[in-house]
């Protein structure tokens, strides 16, 4: 499946169906991330049931400690 | 995420102050980012400010936070109030010494025009941003992420995702070898203040917000 992840075109294996699958595949760790699909915010509890589709634009923003 | 191009607006300081005096900003966290960002916004005439932080000042905070040695042990919001009112005694300032959680964020920040995320821990940053964007999808949230260490000024940037703006290098995490210290924390906190100013003036002027996007 072709996706745009953080503004980069990427092809991921077809068995990746949900946001949770994608975050696991990309090894994006859970507690500190903001996820949007096509601009829409996806809240953490919805990651396992949120299905991603061909050409979706996904933003996974990793927050960094320090302040 | 989009990279932001700065546009330098030309406006007299009296005009800036006049617009800002009607504006309200919320700051979540009164550490290195929040305390310095607050001071910058108050110096240029922000009228209304809401600051929430649960913590007390420790000696180790003095390497970057807008506090003084004789304030060690005080709640940060109490000391910051004292310091900010010394800059502008007419500031309308609301402080709360509370732990922010998804359940109370909507109440504390209901009436602000934009929100500054100024936490230390990454999971807290994510929690605040996620909550704020869910409650107020169109209200700007200005976050700081990646400010530890020193040098490497050119890596500090602002990226935008909808109404979320993230200031910092998005790379350097706080650690023993990369402490958060005044110069770089100060730059990022002032990037937040500068962007807040830009957005507030823009919200209150006919210039299209599209002009922020490269």
Coordinates of C-alpha atoms in Angstrom, one line a residue:
Chain A
X1 CA 0.0 0.0 0.0
X2 CA 1.2 3.5 -0.9
X3 CA 1.0 6.1 1.8
X4 CA 2.3 9.6 2.4
X5 CA 3.9 9.5 5.8
X6 CA 5.1 12.8 7.2
X7 CA 5.2 14.2 3.7
X8 CA 7.2 11.3 2.3
X9 CA 5.8 8.7 -0.1
X10 CA 6.2 5.3 1.3
X11 CA 5.1 1.8 0.4
X12 CA 4.2 -0.4 3.3
X13 CA 3.3 -4.1 3.3
X14 CA -0.3 -4.9 2.5
X15 CA -1.0 -6.6 5.8
X16 CA -0.8 -3.2 7.5
X17 CA -4.5 -2.3 7.9
X18 CA -4.8 0.1 10.9
X19 CA -3.0 3.0 12.4
X20 CA -1.8 0.7 15.2
X21 CA -0.3 -1.7 12.6
X22 CA 1.4 1.2 10.9
X23 CA 2.9 2.6 14.1
X24 CA 4.1 -0.8 15.2
X25 CA 5.6 -1.4 11.7
X26 CA 7.3 2.0 11.8
X27 CA 8.4 1.4 15.4
X28 CA 6.8 4.7 16.4
X29 CA 6.5 4.4 20.2
X30 CA 3.1 5.0 21.6
X31 CA 2.7 7.4 24.5
X32 CA 4.2 10.4 22.9
X33 CA 2.8 10.7 19.4
X34 CA 0.1 12.8 17.6
X35 CA -1.5 11.1 14.6
X36 CA -3.6 12.6 11.9
X37 CA -5.0 11.0 8.7
X38 CA -5.7 13.4 5.9
X39 CA -5.7 16.2 8.5
X40 CA -8.1 14.5 10.9
X41 CA -6.8 13.9 14.4
X42 CA -7.0 10.3 15.5
X43 CA -7.0 9.8 19.3
X44 CA -5.1 7.0 20.9
X45 CA -8.0 4.7 21.8
X46 CA -9.0 4.6 18.1
X47 CA -5.6 3.5 16.7
X48 CA -6.5 -0.2 16.6
X49 CA -9.8 0.3 14.7
X50 CA -8.8 3.2 12.4
X51 CA -8.3 1.7 9.0
X52 CA -5.8 3.3 6.6
X53 CA -6.3 3.3 2.8
X54 CA -4.2 3.7 -0.3
X55 CA -2.8 7.2 -0.7
X56 CA -3.8 8.4 2.8
X57 CA -1.7 11.2 4.1
X58 CA -0.5 10.3 7.6
X59 CA 1.2 12.5 10.0
X60 CA 2.8 10.9 13.0
X61 CA 4.4 13.6 15.1
X62 CA 6.8 12.4 17.7
X63 CA 7.2 14.6 20.7
X64 CA 10.6 15.1 22.3
X65 CA 11.1 15.6 26.1
X66 CA 12.6 18.9 27.3
X67 CA 11.1 22.2 28.4
Chain B
X1 CA 3.7 18.7 8.4
X2 CA 4.6 21.9 6.7
X3 CA 7.6 24.1 7.1
X4 CA 6.7 27.6 8.0
X5 CA 8.2 30.6 6.3
X6 CA 8.4 33.6 8.5
X7 CA 6.8 36.8 7.3
X8 CA 8.0 39.9 9.0
X9 CA 5.1 42.1 9.6
X10 CA 5.6 45.8 9.9
X11 CA 3.6 47.3 12.7
X12 CA 4.3 50.0 15.2
X13 CA 4.8 48.8 18.7
X14 CA 1.8 50.9 19.9
X15 CA -0.4 49.1 17.4
X16 CA 1.0 45.7 18.5
X17 CA 0.3 46.5 22.1
X18 CA -3.2 47.7 21.3
X19 CA -4.1 44.5 19.5
X20 CA -2.4 42.2 22.1
X21 CA -4.1 43.9 25.0
X22 CA -7.4 42.3 23.9
X23 CA -5.8 38.9 23.4
X24 CA -5.7 35.9 25.7
X25 CA -3.1 33.1 25.8
X26 CA -3.0 29.9 27.8
X27 CA 0.3 28.4 28.8
X28 CA 0.4 24.8 30.0
X29 CA 3.6 24.4 32.1
X30 CA 5.7 27.1 33.8
X31 CA 9.2 25.6 33.3
X32 CA 11.8 26.6 30.8
X33 CA 9.5 27.1 27.9
X34 CA 6.4 28.5 29.7
X35 CA 8.1 30.9 32.0
X36 CA 10.2 32.5 29.3
X37 CA 7.5 32.6 26.8
X38 CA 5.1 34.2 29.3
X39 CA 7.7 36.9 30.1
X40 CA 8.1 37.7 26.4
X41 CA 4.4 38.0 25.8
X42 CA 3.8 40.1 28.8
X43 CA 6.6 42.5 27.8
X44 CA 5.0 43.2 24.5
X45 CA 1.6 43.9 26.0
X46 CA -0.5 40.7 26.1
X47 CA -3.7 41.5 28.0
X48 CA -4.9 38.2 29.3
X49 CA -2.8 35.1 30.4
X50 CA -3.8 31.8 31.9
X51 CA -0.9 29.7 33.3
X52 CA -1.2 26.2 34.8
X53 CA 1.6 24.2 36.5
X54 CA 1.7 21.9 39.5
X55 CA 5.4 22.2 40.3
X56 CA 7.7 24.0 42.7
X57 CA 11.0 25.8 41.9
X58 CA 14.2 23.8 42.5
X59 CA 17.7 25.1 42.3
X60 CA 18.3 23.0 39.1
X61 CA 15.6 25.1 37.3
X62 CA 17.6 28.3 37.6
X63 CA 19.8 27.3 34.6
X64 CA 16.9 28.2 32.2
X65 CA 13.7 29.2 33.9
X66 CA 12.4 32.7 34.6
X67 CA 12.9 32.5 38.4
X68 CA 15.4 33.7 40.9
X69 CA 17.4 32.1 43.7
X70 CA 15.2 33.5 46.5
X71 CA 12.1 31.9 44.9
X72 CA 13.4 28.3 45.3
X73 CA 10.6 26.2 47.0
X74 CA 7.8 28.4 45.8
X75 CA 5.1 27.1 43.5
X76 CA 6.2 28.1 40.0
X77 CA 2.9 29.8 39.1
X78 CA 3.0 31.9 42.3
X79 CA 6.6 33.0 41.6
X80 CA 5.9 33.6 37.9
X81 CA 2.9 35.7 38.8
X82 CA 5.1 37.9 41.0
X83 CA 7.7 38.2 38.2
X84 CA 5.2 38.9 35.4
X85 CA 3.3 41.6 37.5
X86 CA 6.7 43.4 38.0
X87 CA 6.8 43.7 34.2
X88 CA 3.1 44.7 33.8
X89 CA 1.1 45.3 37.0
X90 CA -2.1 45.6 34.9
X91 CA -1.9 42.1 33.3
X92 CA -5.0 40.1 33.7
X93 CA -3.4 36.8 34.9
X94 CA -5.0 33.6 36.1
X95 CA -2.8 31.0 37.7
X96 CA -3.6 27.5 38.9
X97 CA -1.3 25.1 40.7
X98 CA -2.8 21.9 39.3
X99 CA -1.8 18.9 37.3
X100 CA -3.3 19.1 33.8
X101 CA -5.2 16.1 32.7
X102 CA -7.6 15.6 29.7
X103 CA -10.6 16.1 32.1
X104 CA -9.6 19.6 33.3
X105 CA -7.8 21.1 30.2
X106 CA -11.1 22.3 28.6
X107 CA -12.1 24.2 31.8
X108 CA -8.7 25.9 32.4
X109 CA -8.2 27.1 28.8
X110 CA -11.8 27.6 27.6
X111 CA -11.4 31.3 26.9
X112 CA -7.9 31.6 25.4
X113 CA -7.2 32.6 21.8
X114 CA -4.3 30.1 21.5
X115 CA -2.5 27.6 23.7
X116 CA 1.2 27.3 24.3
X117 CA 2.4 23.7 25.2
X118 CA 5.3 24.2 27.6
X119 CA 5.6 20.8 29.3
X120 CA 8.8 19.0 29.9
X121 CA 7.8 15.3 29.4
X122 CA 7.0 14.0 25.9
X123 CA 4.0 12.0 27.0
X124 CA 2.5 15.1 28.7
X125 CA 3.1 17.2 25.5
X126 CA 1.3 14.6 23.5
X127 CA -1.6 14.4 26.0
X128 CA -2.1 18.2 26.0
X129 CA -1.9 18.5 22.2
X130 CA -4.3 15.6 21.6
X131 CA -6.8 16.9 24.1
X132 CA -6.6 20.5 22.9
X133 CA -7.0 19.6 19.2
X134 CA -9.9 17.3 20.0
X135 CA -11.7 20.0 22.0
X136 CA -10.8 23.0 19.8
X137 CA -9.9 21.7 16.4
X138 CA -9.2 25.2 14.9
X139 CA -7.5 26.9 17.8
X140 CA -3.7 27.2 17.4
X141 CA -1.6 25.1 19.7
X142 CA 2.1 26.1 19.8
X143 CA 4.3 23.3 21.1
X144 CA 8.0 23.0 21.9
X145 CA 9.8 19.8 21.0
X146 CA 13.5 19.3 20.7
X147 CA 15.5 21.9 22.5
X148 CA 18.2 20.1 24.6
X149 CA 21.9 20.8 24.4
X150 CA 23.5 23.8 22.8
X151 CA 24.5 25.1 19.4
X152 CA 23.1 23.9 16.1
X153 CA 20.9 26.9 15.8
X154 CA 20.0 26.2 12.2
X155 CA 18.2 23.0 13.2
X156 CA 15.6 24.9 15.1
X157 CA 12.5 25.3 13.0
X158 CA 8.7 25.5 13.1
X159 CA 6.6 22.8 11.5
X160 CA 2.8 23.0 11.1
X161 CA 0.2 20.3 11.0
X162 CA -3.2 22.1 10.7
X163 CA -3.6 24.2 13.8
X164 CA -0.7 22.6 15.5
X165 CA 2.7 24.3 15.3
X166 CA 5.8 22.7 16.7
X167 CA 8.9 24.7 17.5
X168 CA 12.3 23.1 18.0
X169 CA 14.7 20.6 16.3
X170 CA 12.3 17.7 16.9
X171 CA 15.4 15.5 17.6
X172 CA 17.4 16.3 20.7
X173 CA 15.9 14.8 23.8
X174 CA 16.8 15.9 27.3
X175 CA 19.5 13.7 28.9
X176 CA 22.7 13.8 31.0
X177 CA 24.7 14.7 27.9
X178 CA 22.1 17.0 26.5
X179 CA 20.8 19.1 29.3
X180 CA 18.1 21.7 28.7
X181 CA 19.9 25.0 29.3
X182 CA 19.1 28.6 29.0
X183 CA 20.3 29.6 25.5
X184 CA 18.5 26.9 23.4
X185 CA 15.5 26.6 25.7
X186 CA 15.3 30.4 25.6
X187 CA 15.4 30.4 21.8
X188 CA 12.6 27.9 21.5
X189 CA 10.4 29.6 24.1
X190 CA 10.8 32.8 22.2
X191 CA 10.1 31.0 18.9
X192 CA 6.8 30.1 20.6
X193 CA 6.2 33.7 21.7
X194 CA 7.1 35.1 18.3
X195 CA 4.8 32.7 16.5
X196 CA 2.0 33.4 19.1
X197 CA 2.4 37.1 18.3
X198 CA 2.3 36.5 14.6
X199 CA -0.8 34.4 14.9
X200 CA -2.6 36.8 17.3
X201 CA -1.9 39.8 15.1
X202 CA -3.0 37.8 12.1
X203 CA -6.2 36.6 13.7
X204 CA -7.0 40.3 14.3
X205 CA -6.0 41.7 11.0
X206 CA -7.2 41.2 7.4
X207 CA -4.0 39.3 6.3
X208 CA -4.9 35.8 5.2
X209 CA -3.6 33.0 7.5
X210 CA -2.6 31.3 4.3
X211 CA 0.4 33.5 4.2
X212 CA 2.0 31.4 6.9
X213 CA 2.3 28.3 4.8
X214 CA 5.2 27.8 2.5

